[in-house]
Coordinates of C-alpha atoms in Angstrom, one line a residue:
X1 CA 0.0 0.0 0.0
X2 CA 1.3 3.5 -0.9
X3 CA 0.3 7.0 0.0
X4 CA -2.6 7.7 -2.4
X5 CA -5.8 9.7 -2.9
X6 CA -8.7 8.8 -5.2
X7 CA -9.2 12.3 -6.5
X8 CA -8.5 16.0 -5.5
X9 CA -11.9 16.0 -3.7
X10 CA -10.9 12.9 -1.8
X11 CA -7.6 14.5 -0.8
X12 CA -9.4 17.6 0.4
X13 CA -11.9 15.6 2.5
X14 CA -9.3 13.3 4.0
X15 CA -7.0 16.2 4.8
X16 CA -9.9 18.0 6.5
X17 CA -10.6 15.0 8.6
X18 CA -6.9 15.1 9.6
X19 CA -7.4 18.7 10.7
X20 CA -6.0 20.5 7.7
X21 CA -8.4 22.7 5.7
X22 CA -6.8 22.7 2.2
X23 CA -7.7 25.0 -0.7
X24 CA -8.6 23.4 -4.0
X25 CA -5.0 24.1 -5.3
X26 CA -3.4 22.4 -2.3
X27 CA -5.7 19.4 -2.5
X28 CA -5.1 19.0 -6.2
X29 CA -1.4 19.2 -6.0
X30 CA -1.3 16.7 -3.1
X31 CA -3.4 14.3 -5.2
X32 CA -1.0 14.7 -8.2
X33 CA 2.1 14.2 -6.1
X34 CA 0.8 11.0 -4.7
X35 CA -0.6 9.8 -8.1
X36 CA 2.6 10.7 -10.1
X37 CA 5.0 9.7 -7.4
X38 CA 6.8 13.0 -7.7
X39 CA 8.3 15.0 -4.8
X40 CA 6.4 18.1 -3.8
X41 CA 8.2 21.3 -3.2
X42 CA 6.1 23.6 -1.0
X43 CA 7.3 27.2 -0.8
X44 CA 5.8 30.2 1.0
X45 CA 6.1 32.4 4.1
X46 CA 6.9 30.8 7.5
X47 CA 3.8 29.7 9.4
X48 CA 1.3 29.2 6.6
X49 CA 1.0 25.4 7.0
X50 CA 3.8 23.9 4.8
X51 CA 5.0 21.5 7.4
X52 CA 1.4 20.8 8.6
X53 CA 0.5 19.7 5.1
X54 CA 3.0 16.8 5.3
X55 CA 1.8 15.9 8.7
X56 CA -1.8 15.9 7.5
X57 CA -1.0 13.7 4.5
X58 CA 0.6 11.2 6.8
X59 CA -2.4 11.2 9.2
X60 CA -4.9 11.1 6.3
X61 CA -3.3 8.0 4.7
X62 CA -2.1 6.2 7.9
X63 CA 1.5 6.6 6.8
X64 CA 4.6 6.8 8.9
X65 CA 6.2 10.3 8.8
X66 CA 9.9 10.7 8.7
X67 CA 11.5 14.1 9.0
X68 CA 14.8 15.6 7.9
X69 CA 15.2 19.0 9.5
X70 CA 17.6 21.0 7.4
X71 CA 20.0 23.6 8.7
X72 CA 23.3 25.1 7.7
X73 CA 26.0 22.4 7.9
X74 CA 23.7 19.4 7.7
X75 CA 25.7 16.7 5.8
X76 CA 25.4 13.3 4.3
X77 CA 26.0 11.6 7.6
X78 CA 23.0 13.4 9.2
X79 CA 20.8 13.1 6.2
X80 CA 21.6 9.6 4.8
X81 CA 23.5 7.3 7.2
X82 CA 26.6 6.9 9.3
X83 CA 28.4 4.1 11.0
X84 CA 28.3 3.6 14.8
X85 CA 32.0 4.3 15.3
X86 CA 31.9 3.8 19.1
X87 CA 30.3 0.4 18.7
X88 CA 32.7 -0.6 15.9
X89 CA 35.6 0.3 18.1
X90 CA 34.3 -1.9 20.9
X91 CA 33.9 -4.7 18.5
X92 CA 37.4 -4.4 17.2
X93 CA 38.8 -4.2 20.8
X94 CA 36.8 -7.3 21.8
X95 CA 38.2 -9.3 18.8
X96 CA 41.9 -8.5 19.1
X97 CA 43.0 -12.0 18.1
X98 CA 41.1 -12.1 14.8
X99 CA 42.3 -10.8 11.4
X100 CA 41.4 -7.4 10.1
X101 CA 39.5 -9.0 7.2
X102 CA 37.3 -10.9 9.6
X103 CA 36.7 -7.8 11.8
X104 CA 36.0 -5.6 8.8
X105 CA 33.3 -8.0 7.5
X106 CA 31.6 -7.8 10.8
X107 CA 31.8 -4.1 11.7
X108 CA 30.5 -3.0 8.3
X109 CA 27.2 -4.8 8.7
X110 CA 23.6 -3.9 9.5
X111 CA 24.3 -4.1 13.2
X112 CA 26.6 -1.1 13.1
X113 CA 24.7 1.0 10.6
X114 CA 22.9 4.1 11.8
X115 CA 20.3 5.0 9.1
X116 CA 19.2 8.6 9.0
X117 CA 16.0 10.0 7.5
X118 CA 16.6 9.6 3.8
X119 CA 17.8 6.0 4.1
X120 CA 15.0 5.2 6.7
X121 CA 12.3 6.4 4.3
X122 CA 13.8 4.4 1.3
X123 CA 14.0 1.2 3.3
X124 CA 10.4 1.3 4.7
X125 CA 8.0 -1.2 3.2
X126 CA 4.8 0.6 4.5
X127 CA 3.3 3.9 3.4
X128 CA 5.7 6.7 4.2
X129 CA 5.7 10.5 4.1
X130 CA 9.3 11.9 4.0
X131 CA 9.4 15.6 5.0
X132 CA 12.6 17.5 4.1
X133 CA 11.9 20.6 6.1
X134 CA 13.4 24.0 5.3
X135 CA 15.6 22.7 2.5
X136 CA 16.6 26.3 1.7
X137 CA 18.5 26.4 5.0
X138 CA 20.8 23.6 4.0
X139 CA 24.1 24.2 2.1
X140 CA 24.0 24.0 -1.7
X141 CA 26.0 20.8 -1.6
X142 CA 23.2 18.8 0.1
X143 CA 21.1 19.4 -3.1
X144 CA 23.4 17.1 -5.0
X145 CA 22.6 14.3 -2.5
X146 CA 18.9 15.0 -2.8
X147 CA 19.0 14.9 -6.6
X148 CA 20.5 11.4 -6.5
X149 CA 18.2 10.1 -3.8
X150 CA 15.0 11.7 -5.2
X151 CA 15.8 10.9 -8.7
X152 CA 16.2 7.1 -8.4
X153 CA 14.9 6.5 -4.8
X154 CA 17.9 4.4 -4.1
X155 CA 21.0 4.8 -1.9
X156 CA 24.3 3.0 -2.3
X157 CA 26.1 2.0 0.9
X158 CA 29.5 0.9 -0.4
X159 CA 30.0 -1.7 2.3
X160 CA 26.5 -3.2 1.9
X161 CA 25.4 -2.4 -1.7
X162 CA 22.5 -0.5 -3.2
X163 CA 19.3 -0.1 -1.3
X164 CA 16.3 0.6 -3.6
X165 CA 12.9 1.7 -2.4
X166 CA 10.2 -1.1 -2.8
X167 CA 7.6 1.7 -2.8
X168 CA 8.3 5.4 -3.2
X169 CA 7.6 7.6 -0.2
X170 CA 5.5 10.7 -0.5
X171 CA 8.1 13.4 -0.4
X172 CA 7.5 17.0 0.7
X173 CA 10.2 19.6 0.6
X174 CA 9.5 22.9 2.3
X175 CA 11.2 26.2 1.7
X176 CA 10.8 29.7 3.1
X177 CA 12.8 31.0 0.0
X178 CA 15.7 32.3 2.1
X179 CA 17.9 31.2 -0.8
X180 CA 17.2 30.2 -4.4
X181 CA 17.0 26.4 -4.9
X182 CA 18.7 24.9 -8.0
X183 CA 16.7 24.4 -11.2
X184 CA 17.7 20.8 -11.2
X185 CA 16.0 20.2 -7.8
X186 CA 12.9 22.2 -8.9
X187 CA 12.7 20.2 -12.1
X188 CA 12.3 16.9 -10.2
X189 CA 9.4 18.3 -8.1
X190 CA 5.8 19.4 -8.4
X191 CA 5.7 23.0 -7.1
X192 CA 3.1 24.5 -4.7
X193 CA 3.2 28.0 -3.4
X194 CA 1.3 28.3 -0.1
X195 CA 0.5 31.9 0.9
X196 CA -1.6 33.3 3.7
X197 CA -5.2 31.9 3.2
X198 CA -8.2 33.9 2.2
X199 CA -10.0 35.5 5.2
X200 CA -13.0 33.0 5.1
X201 CA -10.7 30.0 5.0
X202 CA -8.4 31.3 7.8
X203 CA -11.5 31.9 10.0
X204 CA -12.5 28.3 9.3
X205 CA -9.0 27.1 10.2
X206 CA -9.1 29.1 13.4
X207 CA -12.4 27.8 14.5
X208 CA -11.3 24.2 13.6
X209 CA -8.3 24.6 15.9
X210 CA -10.2 26.6 18.6
X211 CA -13.6 24.8 18.6
X212 CA -15.4 27.0 21.2
X213 CA -14.5 30.2 19.5
X214 CA -17.4 32.4 18.5
X215 CA -17.8 32.9 14.7
X216 CA -17.9 36.7 15.0
X217 CA -14.8 36.8 17.2
X218 CA -13.0 34.5 14.7
X219 CA -13.9 36.9 11.9
X220 CA -12.7 39.9 13.9
X221 CA -9.4 38.2 14.7
X222 CA -8.8 37.4 11.0
X223 CA -9.7 41.0 9.9
X224 CA -7.2 42.5 12.4
X225 CA -4.5 40.0 11.4
X226 CA -5.0 40.8 7.7
X227 CA -4.8 44.5 8.5
X228 CA -1.4 43.8 10.2
X229 CA -0.2 41.8 7.3
X230 CA -0.9 44.8 5.0
X231 CA 1.6 46.8 7.0
X232 CA 5.3 46.9 6.2
X233 CA 6.3 44.7 9.2
X234 CA 9.5 42.8 9.8
X235 CA 7.5 39.7 10.3
X236 CA 3.8 39.4 9.4
X237 CA 1.7 37.2 11.7
X238 CA 1.5 33.6 10.6
X239 CA -1.6 31.4 10.6
X240 CA -0.1 29.6 13.6
X241 CA 0.1 32.9 15.4
X242 CA -3.5 33.7 14.5
X243 CA -4.5 30.5 16.2
X244 CA -2.4 31.3 19.2
X245 CA -4.1 34.7 19.5
X246 CA -7.5 33.1 19.3
X247 CA -6.5 30.7 22.1
X248 CA -5.2 33.7 24.1
X249 CA -8.4 35.6 23.8
X250 CA -10.4 32.5 24.8
X251 CA -8.1 32.1 27.9
X252 CA -8.7 35.7 28.8
X253 CA -12.5 35.4 28.4
X254 CA -12.6 38.1 25.8
X255 CA -15.7 37.9 23.5
X256 CA -14.9 41.1 21.5
X257 CA -11.9 42.9 20.3
X258 CA -11.4 46.4 21.7
X259 CA -8.3 48.7 21.9
X260 CA -7.4 47.6 25.4
X261 CA -7.4 43.8 24.7
X262 CA -5.6 44.2 21.4
X263 CA -2.9 46.3 23.0
X264 CA -2.4 43.9 25.8
X265 CA -2.1 40.8 23.6
X266 CA -0.4 42.1 20.4
X267 CA 2.8 40.3 21.6
X268 CA 1.2 37.0 20.8
X269 CA 1.2 37.8 17.1
X270 CA 3.9 40.4 16.6
X271 CA 7.5 39.5 17.8
X272 CA 9.5 42.6 17.1
X273 CA 9.4 45.9 19.1
X274 CA 9.3 48.1 16.0
X275 CA 6.4 46.0 14.6
X276 CA 4.5 46.5 17.9
X277 CA 5.1 50.2 17.8
X278 CA 4.0 50.4 14.2
X279 CA 0.8 48.4 14.8
X280 CA 0.0 50.5 17.9
X281 CA 0.4 53.7 16.0
X282 CA -1.4 52.7 12.8
X283 CA -4.0 50.1 13.6
X284 CA -7.5 51.6 13.7
X285 CA -9.9 49.0 15.1
X286 CA -13.0 50.9 14.2
X287 CA -12.0 51.0 10.5
X288 CA -10.7 47.4 10.4
X289 CA -13.8 46.0 12.1
X290 CA -16.2 48.3 10.3
X291 CA -17.4 50.3 13.3
X292 CA -16.5 53.7 11.9
X293 CA -19.3 55.9 10.8

């Protein structure tokens, strides 16, 4: 059994049951990635649900999720595999009387192999979602490794031979576009740009994640967040921060947004002092919420 959907509509319904409200474009692209067996490159601002999409696909299809978190300096050993050197050294020490040829055959065996996310995903027999998160934070050199692995879905371990996937994992690569990815990597993937959702969809997402939230308060929260995103801020509020703000207001027992409650809780959605100052000076709740004459 592989990760699959019957249609874009089926993908949308199953992702919703997994707690992810997908747009038609997202559902269609997820369906196509599963059907064509192509890696899916998801790009967009931080906090719009790129990582959550892979988690929802795994939940919706009863697949195992394996995650490679990228960062500057991540190398082949962290991404693919490495040998358990401490255990190998103990084995060599314990077998001092044997020849090197005998010891080498033993220490370069499965018992001493430490598979990392890419190899783990390729070796799995069951349905698997492989998330390569924030690939734009990795060094350019890691893209060469990804091209090889994602091109043939196989890995060569010189001491053991070539490991080929019996079924391809559903691969999601996420990027915040902090650097440009190579055309070769993009060419191997389906591309999906995820931006901040439309207001109605974001309100639905907030109410899904905060079930007891009143509809009118959800709408007001989203209107204010969208007004903030329209400002030239260092960091616009993410969807995750919209949800955090809704939970904050629920915890405070606030049933409407007014100047005082917004001022007291802006730090939940804005994380820079100059953004807070700018929002405090420019945000007009009466206009945003339609209360002005």
